[in-house]
mmCIF file of C-alpha atoms in Angstrom:
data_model
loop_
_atom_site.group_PDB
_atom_site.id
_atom_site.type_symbol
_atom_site.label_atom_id
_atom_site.label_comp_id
_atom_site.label_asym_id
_atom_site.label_seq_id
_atom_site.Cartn_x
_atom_site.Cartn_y
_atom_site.Cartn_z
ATOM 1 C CA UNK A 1 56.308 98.806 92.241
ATOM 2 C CA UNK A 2 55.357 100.512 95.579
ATOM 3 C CA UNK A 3 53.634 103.607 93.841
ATOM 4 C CA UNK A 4 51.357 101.072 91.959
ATOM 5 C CA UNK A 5 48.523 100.752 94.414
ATOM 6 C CA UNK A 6 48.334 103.988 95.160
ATOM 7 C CA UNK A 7 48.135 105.209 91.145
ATOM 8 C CA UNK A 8 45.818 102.655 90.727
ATOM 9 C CA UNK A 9 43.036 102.839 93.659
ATOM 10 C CA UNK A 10 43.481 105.681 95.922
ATOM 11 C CA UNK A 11 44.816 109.003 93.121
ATOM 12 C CA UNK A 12 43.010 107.713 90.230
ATOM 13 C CA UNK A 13 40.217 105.471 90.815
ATOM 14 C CA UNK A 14 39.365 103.142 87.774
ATOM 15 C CA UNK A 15 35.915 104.639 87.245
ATOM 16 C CA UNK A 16 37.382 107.837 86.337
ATOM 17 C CA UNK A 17 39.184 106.616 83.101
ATOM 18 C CA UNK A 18 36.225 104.376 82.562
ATOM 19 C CA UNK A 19 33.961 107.471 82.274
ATOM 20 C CA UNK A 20 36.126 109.290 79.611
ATOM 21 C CA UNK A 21 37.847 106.345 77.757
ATOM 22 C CA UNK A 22 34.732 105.046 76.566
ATOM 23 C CA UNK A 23 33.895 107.966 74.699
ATOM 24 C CA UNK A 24 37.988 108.377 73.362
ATOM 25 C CA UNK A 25 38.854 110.935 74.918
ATOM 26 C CA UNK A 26 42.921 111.370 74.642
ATOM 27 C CA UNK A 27 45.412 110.907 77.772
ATOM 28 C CA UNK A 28 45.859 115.126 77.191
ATOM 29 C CA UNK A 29 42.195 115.851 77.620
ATOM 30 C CA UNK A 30 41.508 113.686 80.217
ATOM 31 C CA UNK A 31 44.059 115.061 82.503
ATOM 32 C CA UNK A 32 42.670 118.644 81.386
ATOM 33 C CA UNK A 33 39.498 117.581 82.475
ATOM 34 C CA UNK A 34 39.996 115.883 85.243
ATOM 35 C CA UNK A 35 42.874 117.543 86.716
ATOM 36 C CA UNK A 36 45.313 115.295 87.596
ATOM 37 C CA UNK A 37 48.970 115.528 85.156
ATOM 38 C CA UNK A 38 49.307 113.743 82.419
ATOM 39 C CA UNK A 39 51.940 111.827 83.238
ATOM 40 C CA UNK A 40 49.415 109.904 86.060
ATOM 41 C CA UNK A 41 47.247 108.868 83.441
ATOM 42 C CA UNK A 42 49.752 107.238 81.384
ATOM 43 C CA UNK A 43 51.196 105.462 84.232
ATOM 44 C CA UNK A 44 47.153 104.682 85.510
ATOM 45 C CA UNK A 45 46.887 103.221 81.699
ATOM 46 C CA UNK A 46 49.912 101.163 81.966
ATOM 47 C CA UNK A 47 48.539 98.852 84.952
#
């Protein structure tokens, strides 16, 4: 997928579903707390 490197290093870097999936935080609250849409962290979680 062309997008994939992009999703996965450069818009959303790993550290910053690291930080807030350890403590089980949702895919909905990350995004409000982060920023970013939903929708990119369920497609970050998929890879």
């Amino acid at each position: 997928m062309a997008l994939s490197f992009p999703v996965r290093e450069l818009l959303l870097p790993d550290e910053v579903l690291n930080e807030y999936g350890n403590r089980e935080f949702t895919t909905e609250q990350i995004a409000r707390i982060t920023g970013y849409h939903k929708k990119l962290i369920e497609l970050k979680l998929k890879f």
